[in-house]
Amino acid sequence: MKKVILTVVLLFGFGAFAQDHFSGISTSNRVGILNGALNPAEFSNLSKKFEINFYGVCFDVSNNKIGFKDLTSHSNLETLIFKGNEPVNMRFDGAIVGPSFAMRWMKWGFGITTKANVKFDVVNVDTAIGNAITNSGSIQALVPVFLNQSGNQRLNGTSYGEVGLSAARTLFDNDKHTISAGITFKFLFPGSYSNVGLSNLKGTITKDPTGAYLTTDQAANLNIAYSGNLADSFKNFNDYTKSIFGGLNGVATDIGATYQWKDGKTKYKIKAGFAIRNMGSMTFKNNNNYNTNYTLNIQPTLQNPKGLDLSLFANVNNLSDVEQILLSKGYLTKNPEKKEFKVNMPTLMTLYADFKIVPKVYVTGYLQQKLKKDDSDDQVTVRNIFSVTPRVNLGFFEAYIPVSTDDISGTNVGLGFRLAGFYLGSNSIITSLADGKQANFYTGYRLAFL
């Protein structure tokens, strides 16, 4: 379990090439496939008649506990992660935009996109129980720690692919104003999944020279689910990438609209957009599928008079072992298990507006708000984000500085540029160097013509 809890810390090794959803470039007034992924109505606003996306890679690692400098200046990261009383939240979020095509024809725009997604999340993990498992030797002896966690603590890993079919149309257009609307249907290919969720945990952790022990004051709820390669382990990055695309077992929908206050025939003074994305779910079907809800009740027994010895989880790295330890001690009451289970997509609302300040200088405001809570066991997570991005666009060359804040890592400042169809950037490179809590990077290449 120690390895499982620290999975995201291990994934910080990939921070050298990590990113946060193409921040800055996806709201560029050079409209392309990335804009259409943000809002399907943008396909009718394409800057060129045709665009081919060759590749786009973005990864993001963020948390609410560890600064970038801590990775090199501290030898015991576990102590920093579980310091204080604020629950631990960490996110690893990767996406690869594969071969994609978009075109604009008269008042219409169309797109065919491919994308692979990899996620690992630590959601609201209580620092007391995390510290007891990973740092039992440093907890003061004979000082009880009282747990009163009514929410759901989760460790969750997901990998899936998607193919999107988009259509957009200009609904109104004159010399001053343009209104467009669009829709994207996403065909989902769930690959691997794992989840452990512990809710309504109320109890006590005590420690003596032999270890740290947990007892509960009332029954808690425990969900254990896994599918695909993540059934055996979800601490290795390779376990996610081996089966990103599974069978077709889900559908999601994006809808959106845009408004432009025009400045000439092809430019604008203001462009605003609204979208609701990822409305849907996917079903995991696999020979080694497993999804079971348990009732967890830990009381002293003759065999275990002090309760559950938390050191038993120190070297566990898969959910099956966690389950077997608790079953062998008699602490779990099993409810019916499911061989197929549905996972909800991270539905969110997007609002943005791009303002022309002077010729070639723009400022974009962007808001991303999740519409579902992250603590449900059958929910893929997403973050709330607000950003302001000033940019200079010279046509062939574009540079921008995204300034954002989110509900996990706080404020971040990045830097990016586009040279023709090639782009490279990060929405946190500046704050990472100043001990920020997010590390990311993105790059890609697309070709637009006519």
Short mmCIF file of C-alpha atoms in Angstrom, two decimals:
data_model
loop_
_atom_site.label_atom_id
_atom_site.label_comp_id
_atom_site.label_asym_id
_atom_site.label_seq_id
_atom_site.Cartn_x
_atom_site.Cartn_y
_atom_site.Cartn_z
CA MET A 1 0.00 0.00 0.00
CA LYS A 2 2.90 2.34 0.62
CA LYS A 3 3.86 1.96 -3.04
CA VAL A 4 0.27 2.47 -4.13
CA ILE A 5 -0.14 5.71 -2.15
CA LEU A 6 3.13 7.04 -3.56
CA THR A 7 2.34 6.18 -7.18
CA VAL A 8 1.88 9.80 -8.17
CA VAL A 9 5.19 10.72 -6.57
CA LEU A 10 6.86 8.04 -8.67
CA LEU A 11 5.15 9.47 -11.73
CA PHE A 12 6.82 12.81 -11.04
CA GLY A 13 9.69 11.28 -12.96
CA PHE A 14 7.61 11.88 -16.07
CA GLY A 15 7.24 15.57 -15.16
CA ALA A 16 10.06 16.39 -17.56
CA PHE A 17 7.52 15.95 -20.33
CA ALA A 18 4.24 16.83 -18.65
CA GLN A 19 1.39 19.27 -19.46
CA ASP A 20 -2.09 20.54 -18.60
CA HIS A 21 -4.44 20.14 -21.60
CA PHE A 22 -2.68 22.43 -24.08
CA SER A 23 -3.33 25.57 -22.03
CA GLY A 24 -2.82 28.68 -24.16
CA ILE A 25 -2.57 27.02 -27.56
CA SER A 26 -6.12 25.55 -27.38
CA THR A 27 -7.65 29.05 -27.18
CA SER A 28 -5.44 30.60 -29.88
CA ASN A 29 -7.13 32.76 -32.51
CA ARG A 30 -5.35 30.54 -35.03
CA VAL A 31 -8.31 28.12 -34.83
CA GLY A 32 -7.64 24.43 -35.37
CA ILE A 33 -8.36 20.93 -34.09
CA LEU A 34 -7.26 21.73 -30.52
CA ASN A 35 -9.83 24.53 -30.39
CA GLY A 36 -12.45 22.08 -31.64
CA ALA A 37 -11.57 19.66 -28.83
CA LEU A 38 -12.28 22.49 -26.38
CA ASN A 39 -15.54 23.47 -28.08
CA PRO A 40 -17.00 21.62 -31.12
CA ALA A 41 -18.51 24.87 -32.45
CA GLU A 42 -14.94 25.99 -33.29
CA PHE A 43 -14.80 23.56 -36.22
CA SER A 44 -16.91 26.03 -38.22
CA ASN A 45 -14.38 28.78 -37.34
CA LEU A 46 -11.28 27.00 -38.67
CA SER A 47 -8.60 29.46 -39.81
CA LYS A 48 -7.87 27.29 -42.88
CA LYS A 49 -10.15 25.05 -44.92
CA PHE A 50 -8.24 21.89 -43.97
CA GLU A 51 -6.12 20.81 -41.03
CA ILE A 52 -4.28 17.56 -40.31
CA ASN A 53 -3.06 16.81 -36.80
CA PHE A 54 0.00 14.57 -36.80
CA TYR A 55 0.52 14.35 -33.05
CA GLY A 56 -0.10 16.18 -29.81
CA VAL A 57 1.25 15.06 -26.44
CA CYS A 58 0.40 16.54 -23.06
CA PHE A 59 1.04 15.34 -19.51
CA ASP A 60 0.36 16.98 -16.17
CA VAL A 61 1.42 16.10 -12.62
CA SER A 62 -0.02 18.23 -9.83
CA ASN A 63 -0.65 18.00 -6.10
CA ASN A 64 -1.48 20.11 -3.07
CA LYS A 65 1.46 19.09 -0.87
CA ILE A 66 4.85 18.88 -2.61
CA GLY A 67 6.68 21.75 -4.29
CA PHE A 68 8.98 21.17 -7.26
CA LYS A 69 12.12 21.84 -5.19
CA ASP A 70 11.06 19.25 -2.62
CA LEU A 71 11.83 16.49 -5.14
CA THR A 72 15.55 17.20 -4.87
CA SER A 73 15.92 18.84 -1.45
CA HIS A 74 14.05 16.31 0.71
CA SER A 75 14.86 12.62 1.09
CA ASN A 76 11.61 11.69 2.87
CA LEU A 77 8.79 12.82 0.59
CA GLU A 78 6.28 10.66 2.47
CA THR A 79 6.64 12.94 5.50
CA LEU A 80 5.88 16.03 3.40
CA ILE A 81 2.93 14.43 1.62
CA PHE A 82 1.15 13.52 4.86
CA LYS A 83 2.12 16.62 6.82
CA GLY A 84 -0.67 18.71 8.37
CA ASN A 85 -4.41 18.06 8.37
CA GLU A 86 -5.36 18.97 4.79
CA PRO A 87 -6.35 15.84 2.81
CA VAL A 88 -3.91 14.73 0.11
CA ASN A 89 -4.94 15.38 -3.49
CA MET A 90 -2.73 14.44 -6.44
CA ARG A 91 -3.38 14.11 -10.15
CA PHE A 92 -1.47 12.58 -13.03
CA ASP A 93 -3.24 13.30 -16.30
CA GLY A 94 -1.85 12.43 -19.73
CA ALA A 95 -3.32 12.70 -23.22
CA ILE A 96 -2.06 11.86 -26.70
CA VAL A 97 -3.94 13.39 -29.61
CA GLY A 98 -3.37 11.05 -32.53
CA PRO A 99 -3.96 11.39 -36.28
CA SER A 100 -6.92 13.73 -36.77
CA PHE A 101 -8.51 15.68 -39.62
CA ALA A 102 -10.75 18.76 -39.81
CA MET A 103 -12.26 20.73 -42.65
CA ARG A 104 -14.42 23.83 -43.20
CA TRP A 105 -16.94 23.83 -46.05
CA MET A 106 -19.22 26.83 -46.63
CA LYS A 107 -21.02 27.36 -43.28
CA TRP A 108 -20.08 23.91 -41.99
CA GLY A 109 -17.11 22.44 -40.18
CA PHE A 110 -16.27 18.77 -39.60
CA GLY A 111 -13.69 16.88 -37.60
CA ILE A 112 -12.46 13.33 -36.99
CA THR A 113 -10.17 13.05 -33.96
CA THR A 114 -8.38 10.31 -32.03
CA LYS A 115 -7.12 10.55 -28.47
CA ALA A 116 -5.62 8.34 -25.75
CA ASN A 117 -6.06 9.19 -22.05
CA VAL A 118 -4.10 8.06 -18.99
CA LYS A 119 -5.06 9.16 -15.45
CA PHE A 120 -4.07 8.40 -11.88
CA ASP A 121 -5.68 10.23 -8.96
CA VAL A 122 -5.32 10.44 -5.20
CA VAL A 123 -8.55 12.01 -3.91
CA ASN A 124 -8.99 13.40 -0.38
CA VAL A 125 -6.75 10.86 1.39
CA ASP A 126 -6.66 11.48 5.14
CA THR A 127 -3.13 12.44 6.21
CA ALA A 128 -3.43 10.54 9.50
CA ILE A 129 -4.05 7.12 7.96
CA GLY A 130 -1.58 7.79 5.14
CA ASN A 131 1.07 8.78 7.65
CA ALA A 132 0.37 5.72 9.78
CA ILE A 133 0.95 3.39 6.80
CA THR A 134 4.00 5.07 5.28
CA ASN A 135 5.68 6.66 8.31
CA SER A 136 4.67 4.50 11.25
CA GLY A 137 8.10 4.86 12.81
CA SER A 138 7.77 8.63 13.10
CA ILE A 139 4.35 8.76 14.79
CA GLN A 140 4.50 9.66 18.46
CA ALA A 141 3.96 6.60 20.62
CA LEU A 142 0.88 6.31 22.84
CA VAL A 143 -0.74 9.39 21.22
CA PRO A 144 -4.03 8.30 19.59
CA VAL A 145 -5.10 9.82 16.29
CA PHE A 146 -8.86 10.17 15.85
CA LEU A 147 -10.35 9.75 12.36
CA ASN A 148 -13.61 11.40 11.38
CA GLN A 149 -13.74 11.24 7.57
CA SER A 150 -17.29 11.31 6.23
CA GLY A 151 -16.22 11.71 2.58
CA ASN A 152 -14.78 9.12 0.20
CA GLN A 153 -11.00 8.67 0.01
CA ARG A 154 -9.94 7.30 -3.38
CA LEU A 155 -6.99 5.91 -5.27
CA ASN A 156 -8.05 5.66 -8.90
CA GLY A 157 -6.38 4.76 -12.19
CA THR A 158 -7.95 4.89 -15.65
CA SER A 159 -6.81 4.49 -19.25
CA TYR A 160 -9.08 4.74 -22.28
CA GLY A 161 -9.13 5.81 -25.90
CA GLU A 162 -11.64 7.83 -27.85
CA VAL A 163 -12.59 8.59 -31.45
CA GLY A 164 -14.56 11.78 -31.99
CA LEU A 165 -16.86 12.75 -34.87
CA SER A 166 -17.66 16.47 -34.90
CA ALA A 167 -19.97 18.74 -36.88
CA ALA A 168 -20.48 22.49 -36.54
CA ARG A 169 -22.42 25.15 -38.41
CA THR A 170 -22.51 28.92 -38.59
CA LEU A 171 -26.06 29.84 -37.60
CA PHE A 172 -25.86 33.61 -38.08
CA ASP A 173 -23.34 35.72 -39.96
CA ASN A 174 -23.26 39.36 -41.06
CA ASP A 175 -20.65 42.11 -41.28
CA LYS A 176 -20.44 42.50 -37.48
CA HIS A 177 -21.47 39.29 -35.77
CA THR A 178 -21.17 35.51 -36.11
CA ILE A 179 -22.82 32.76 -34.08
CA SER A 180 -21.90 29.08 -34.46
CA ALA A 181 -22.89 25.82 -32.77
CA GLY A 182 -21.42 22.34 -32.81
CA ILE A 183 -21.56 18.81 -31.45
CA THR A 184 -19.06 15.97 -31.01
CA PHE A 185 -19.91 12.31 -30.53
CA LYS A 186 -17.09 10.41 -28.82
CA PHE A 187 -16.82 6.65 -29.16
CA LEU A 188 -15.05 5.37 -26.05
CA PHE A 189 -12.67 2.41 -25.83
CA PRO A 190 -12.05 1.65 -22.12
CA GLY A 191 -8.68 0.00 -21.52
CA SER A 192 -7.80 -0.45 -17.84
CA TYR A 193 -9.28 0.69 -14.54
CA SER A 194 -8.65 0.42 -10.82
CA ASN A 195 -10.29 2.03 -7.81
CA VAL A 196 -10.19 1.77 -4.05
CA GLY A 197 -12.63 4.03 -2.22
CA LEU A 198 -13.00 4.24 1.56
CA SER A 199 -15.91 6.33 2.87
CA ASN A 200 -17.37 7.16 6.29
CA LEU A 201 -14.19 6.16 8.10
CA LYS A 202 -14.50 7.00 11.79
CA GLY A 203 -12.08 5.42 14.23
CA THR A 204 -8.79 5.62 16.09
CA ILE A 205 -5.15 4.98 15.23
CA THR A 206 -2.96 4.01 18.18
CA LYS A 207 0.75 3.28 18.27
CA ASP A 208 3.06 1.40 20.54
CA PRO A 209 6.59 0.05 20.02
CA THR A 210 5.22 -2.81 17.90
CA GLY A 211 3.44 -0.66 15.29
CA ALA A 212 0.38 1.45 14.38
CA TYR A 213 -3.12 -0.03 14.71
CA LEU A 214 -6.55 1.01 13.43
CA THR A 215 -9.96 0.38 14.98
CA THR A 216 -13.28 1.75 13.71
CA ASP A 217 -16.11 3.28 15.74
CA GLN A 218 -18.69 2.29 13.13
CA ALA A 219 -18.90 0.38 9.87
CA ALA A 220 -17.22 2.09 6.90
CA ASN A 221 -17.73 1.46 3.19
CA LEU A 222 -14.97 0.07 0.98
CA ASN A 223 -15.08 -0.26 -2.82
CA ILE A 224 -12.46 -2.29 -4.69
CA ALA A 225 -12.62 -2.42 -8.49
CA TYR A 226 -10.16 -3.30 -11.23
CA SER A 227 -10.10 -4.23 -14.90
CA GLY A 228 -7.47 -4.95 -17.56
CA ASN A 229 -3.78 -4.54 -16.79
CA LEU A 230 -4.52 -2.56 -13.62
CA ALA A 231 -5.95 -5.68 -11.96
CA ASP A 232 -2.51 -6.79 -10.81
CA SER A 233 -0.84 -3.45 -10.13
CA PHE A 234 -1.33 0.23 -10.84
CA LYS A 235 1.98 1.67 -9.73
CA ASN A 236 3.82 1.12 -13.04
CA PHE A 237 3.34 3.51 -15.96
CA ASN A 238 3.58 0.59 -18.41
CA ASP A 239 0.43 -0.92 -16.93
CA TYR A 240 -1.55 2.04 -18.27
CA THR A 241 -0.04 2.23 -21.74
CA LYS A 242 -0.29 -1.50 -22.59
CA SER A 243 -4.05 -1.38 -23.10
CA ILE A 244 -5.22 2.20 -23.58
CA PHE A 245 -7.60 1.22 -26.38
CA GLY A 246 -9.92 -1.62 -25.43
CA GLY A 247 -13.19 -2.57 -27.12
CA LEU A 248 -15.89 -0.06 -28.04
CA ASN A 249 -17.94 0.18 -24.84
CA GLY A 250 -19.08 3.76 -24.30
CA VAL A 251 -20.27 7.01 -25.81
CA ALA A 252 -19.91 10.64 -24.71
CA THR A 253 -21.08 13.93 -26.18
CA ASP A 254 -19.75 17.51 -26.33
CA ILE A 255 -21.95 20.44 -27.30
CA GLY A 256 -20.94 24.08 -27.69
CA ALA A 257 -21.52 27.50 -29.21
CA THR A 258 -19.38 30.53 -30.11
CA TYR A 259 -20.01 34.21 -30.72
CA GLN A 260 -17.73 36.63 -32.58
CA TRP A 261 -17.80 40.41 -32.76
CA LYS A 262 -16.06 40.70 -36.08
CA ASP A 263 -13.18 42.99 -37.07
CA GLY A 264 -13.16 42.72 -40.82
CA LYS A 265 -13.83 39.56 -42.80
CA THR A 266 -11.60 37.01 -41.02
CA LYS A 267 -10.66 38.62 -37.68
CA TYR A 268 -12.55 39.57 -34.54
CA LYS A 269 -12.54 42.03 -31.67
CA ILE A 270 -14.07 39.56 -29.23
CA LYS A 271 -14.76 35.84 -29.46
CA ALA A 272 -16.64 34.02 -26.69
CA GLY A 273 -17.39 30.32 -26.34
CA PHE A 274 -19.46 27.99 -24.18
CA ALA A 275 -19.38 24.19 -24.08
CA ILE A 276 -20.47 21.23 -22.00
CA ARG A 277 -18.15 18.28 -22.52
CA ASN A 278 -17.86 14.58 -21.70
CA MET A 279 -21.54 13.83 -21.12
CA GLY A 280 -21.54 10.03 -21.04
CA SER A 281 -20.00 6.90 -19.57
CA MET A 282 -18.07 3.76 -20.49
CA THR A 283 -18.44 0.14 -19.42
CA PHE A 284 -15.44 -1.99 -18.48
CA LYS A 285 -15.69 -5.60 -19.65
CA ASN A 286 -12.77 -7.95 -19.09
CA ASN A 287 -12.14 -11.55 -18.04
CA ASN A 288 -10.45 -10.35 -14.85
CA ASN A 289 -13.00 -7.63 -14.05
CA TYR A 290 -13.87 -7.15 -10.41
CA ASN A 291 -16.04 -4.56 -8.63
CA THR A 292 -17.19 -5.19 -5.06
CA ASN A 293 -18.53 -3.04 -2.25
CA TYR A 294 -17.63 -4.12 1.28
CA THR A 295 -18.64 -3.15 4.76
CA LEU A 296 -15.45 -2.53 6.78
CA ASN A 297 -15.63 -3.02 10.54
CA ILE A 298 -12.38 -3.25 12.53
CA GLN A 299 -12.81 -4.31 16.16
CA PRO A 300 -10.28 -5.90 18.53
CA THR A 301 -10.35 -9.70 18.56
CA LEU A 302 -8.47 -12.43 20.42
CA GLN A 303 -6.14 -12.84 17.41
CA ASN A 304 -5.77 -9.07 16.89
CA PRO A 305 -6.43 -7.39 20.26
CA LYS A 306 -5.07 -4.01 19.12
CA GLY A 307 -7.02 -3.88 15.85
CA LEU A 308 -5.64 -3.82 12.31
CA ASP A 309 -1.85 -3.64 12.04
CA LEU A 310 -1.30 -0.96 9.36
CA SER A 311 2.25 -2.11 8.68
CA LEU A 312 0.74 -5.07 6.80
CA PHE A 313 0.08 -2.66 3.90
CA ALA A 314 3.56 -1.13 3.75
CA ASN A 315 4.79 -3.20 0.78
CA VAL A 316 1.48 -4.00 -0.97
CA ASN A 317 1.19 -2.72 -4.55
CA ASN A 318 -2.08 -4.16 -5.84
CA LEU A 319 -5.69 -4.08 -4.71
CA SER A 320 -6.12 -7.85 -4.55
CA ASP A 321 -3.52 -8.08 -1.78
CA VAL A 322 -5.23 -5.30 0.19
CA GLU A 323 -8.50 -7.18 -0.13
CA GLN A 324 -7.02 -10.50 0.96
CA ILE A 325 -5.39 -9.01 4.07
CA LEU A 326 -8.68 -7.50 5.23
CA LEU A 327 -10.66 -10.65 4.43
CA SER A 328 -8.20 -12.89 6.24
CA LYS A 329 -8.55 -10.77 9.37
CA GLY A 330 -12.34 -10.95 9.23
CA TYR A 331 -12.84 -7.20 8.86
CA LEU A 332 -14.87 -7.25 5.63
CA THR A 333 -18.47 -8.16 4.87
CA LYS A 334 -18.83 -8.80 1.15
CA ASN A 335 -21.69 -7.46 -0.95
CA PRO A 336 -22.47 -8.84 -4.44
CA GLU A 337 -19.63 -8.30 -6.90
CA LYS A 338 -19.98 -7.08 -10.48
CA LYS A 339 -18.11 -8.47 -13.47
CA GLU A 340 -19.11 -5.50 -15.64
CA PHE A 341 -19.27 -1.95 -14.33
CA LYS A 342 -19.95 1.52 -15.69
CA VAL A 343 -17.66 4.51 -15.11
CA ASN A 344 -18.91 8.05 -15.62
CA MET A 345 -16.93 10.48 -17.76
CA PRO A 346 -15.69 13.77 -16.23
CA THR A 347 -18.51 16.07 -17.34
CA LEU A 348 -17.50 19.74 -17.27
CA MET A 349 -18.57 23.20 -18.40
CA THR A 350 -16.21 25.46 -20.35
CA LEU A 351 -16.48 29.24 -20.73
CA TYR A 352 -13.93 31.46 -22.47
CA ALA A 353 -13.54 34.82 -24.16
CA ASP A 354 -10.68 36.12 -26.33
CA PHE A 355 -10.23 39.92 -26.53
CA LYS A 356 -8.25 41.85 -29.11
CA ILE A 357 -6.30 44.55 -27.21
CA VAL A 358 -4.36 46.06 -30.10
CA PRO A 359 -3.49 44.55 -33.49
CA LYS A 360 -1.72 41.20 -32.94
CA VAL A 361 -2.12 41.31 -29.12
CA TYR A 362 -4.91 39.31 -27.43
CA VAL A 363 -5.94 38.27 -23.92
CA THR A 364 -8.01 35.14 -23.23
CA GLY A 365 -10.01 34.35 -20.10
CA TYR A 366 -10.90 30.68 -19.56
CA LEU A 367 -13.05 28.90 -16.95
CA GLN A 368 -13.43 25.13 -16.53
CA GLN A 369 -15.96 23.92 -13.97
CA LYS A 370 -16.64 20.26 -13.22
CA LEU A 371 -20.32 19.29 -13.00
CA LYS A 372 -19.84 16.11 -10.94
CA LYS A 373 -18.00 15.47 -7.69
CA ASP A 374 -14.74 13.52 -7.77
CA ASP A 375 -15.44 11.37 -4.70
CA SER A 376 -17.84 8.89 -6.33
CA ASP A 377 -16.23 5.47 -6.89
CA ASP A 378 -17.52 5.27 -10.48
CA GLN A 379 -16.34 8.75 -11.51
CA VAL A 380 -13.34 9.83 -13.63
CA THR A 381 -11.98 13.04 -12.10
CA VAL A 382 -11.42 16.51 -13.53
CA ARG A 383 -10.17 19.80 -12.08
CA ASN A 384 -11.69 23.27 -11.77
CA ILE A 385 -9.46 25.74 -13.62
CA PHE A 386 -9.44 29.48 -14.25
CA SER A 387 -6.80 31.07 -16.47
CA VAL A 388 -5.86 34.36 -18.13
CA THR A 389 -3.54 34.15 -21.15
CA PRO A 390 -2.00 37.18 -22.89
CA ARG A 391 -0.60 36.39 -26.35
CA VAL A 392 1.14 37.95 -29.30
CA ASN A 393 0.13 36.50 -32.67
CA LEU A 394 2.23 37.47 -35.70
CA GLY A 395 0.59 34.89 -37.95
CA PHE A 396 3.51 32.55 -38.57
CA PHE A 397 4.70 32.92 -34.97
CA GLU A 398 2.72 33.12 -31.72
CA ALA A 399 3.86 33.40 -28.07
CA TYR A 400 1.75 33.35 -24.90
CA ILE A 401 1.97 33.26 -21.09
CA PRO A 402 -0.87 31.31 -19.41
CA VAL A 403 -1.57 32.29 -15.78
CA SER A 404 -3.92 29.79 -14.12
CA THR A 405 -5.27 28.63 -10.80
CA ASP A 406 -6.87 25.26 -10.04
CA ASP A 407 -8.35 23.44 -7.04
CA ILE A 408 -5.37 21.08 -6.65
CA SER A 409 -2.06 22.90 -7.17
CA GLY A 410 -3.05 26.57 -6.81
CA THR A 411 -1.56 29.28 -9.03
CA ASN A 412 0.71 28.45 -11.97
CA VAL A 413 2.46 30.55 -14.61
CA GLY A 414 3.70 29.06 -17.88
CA LEU A 415 5.13 29.89 -21.28
CA GLY A 416 4.52 28.61 -24.80
CA PHE A 417 4.94 29.36 -28.49
CA ARG A 418 3.78 28.27 -31.92
CA LEU A 419 5.96 28.32 -35.04
CA ALA A 420 3.73 27.61 -38.05
CA GLY A 421 2.18 24.21 -37.20
CA PHE A 422 4.64 23.25 -34.44
CA TYR A 423 3.87 24.21 -30.85
CA LEU A 424 5.68 23.75 -27.55
CA GLY A 425 4.77 24.96 -24.09
CA SER A 426 3.93 24.49 -20.45
CA ASN A 427 1.36 26.18 -18.24
CA SER A 428 3.61 25.95 -15.15
CA ILE A 429 7.27 26.17 -16.20
CA ILE A 430 7.80 29.55 -14.50
CA THR A 431 6.19 28.61 -11.17
CA SER A 432 7.80 25.15 -11.25
CA LEU A 433 11.20 26.82 -11.09
CA ALA A 434 9.90 28.81 -8.10
CA ASP A 435 8.73 25.69 -6.22
CA GLY A 436 5.26 25.32 -7.71
CA LYS A 437 3.15 22.21 -7.15
CA GLN A 438 2.57 21.40 -10.81
CA ALA A 439 4.91 20.11 -13.50
CA ASN A 440 3.90 19.86 -17.14
CA PHE A 441 4.90 20.17 -20.77
CA TYR A 442 3.18 19.76 -24.14
CA THR A 443 4.12 19.64 -27.78
CA GLY A 444 2.61 18.79 -31.14
CA TYR A 445 2.49 19.42 -34.85
CA ARG A 446 -0.41 20.05 -37.23
CA LEU A 447 -0.62 21.19 -40.84
CA ALA A 448 -3.25 23.66 -42.07
CA PHE A 449 -3.74 24.67 -45.69
CA LEU A 450 -6.04 26.51 -48.16
#
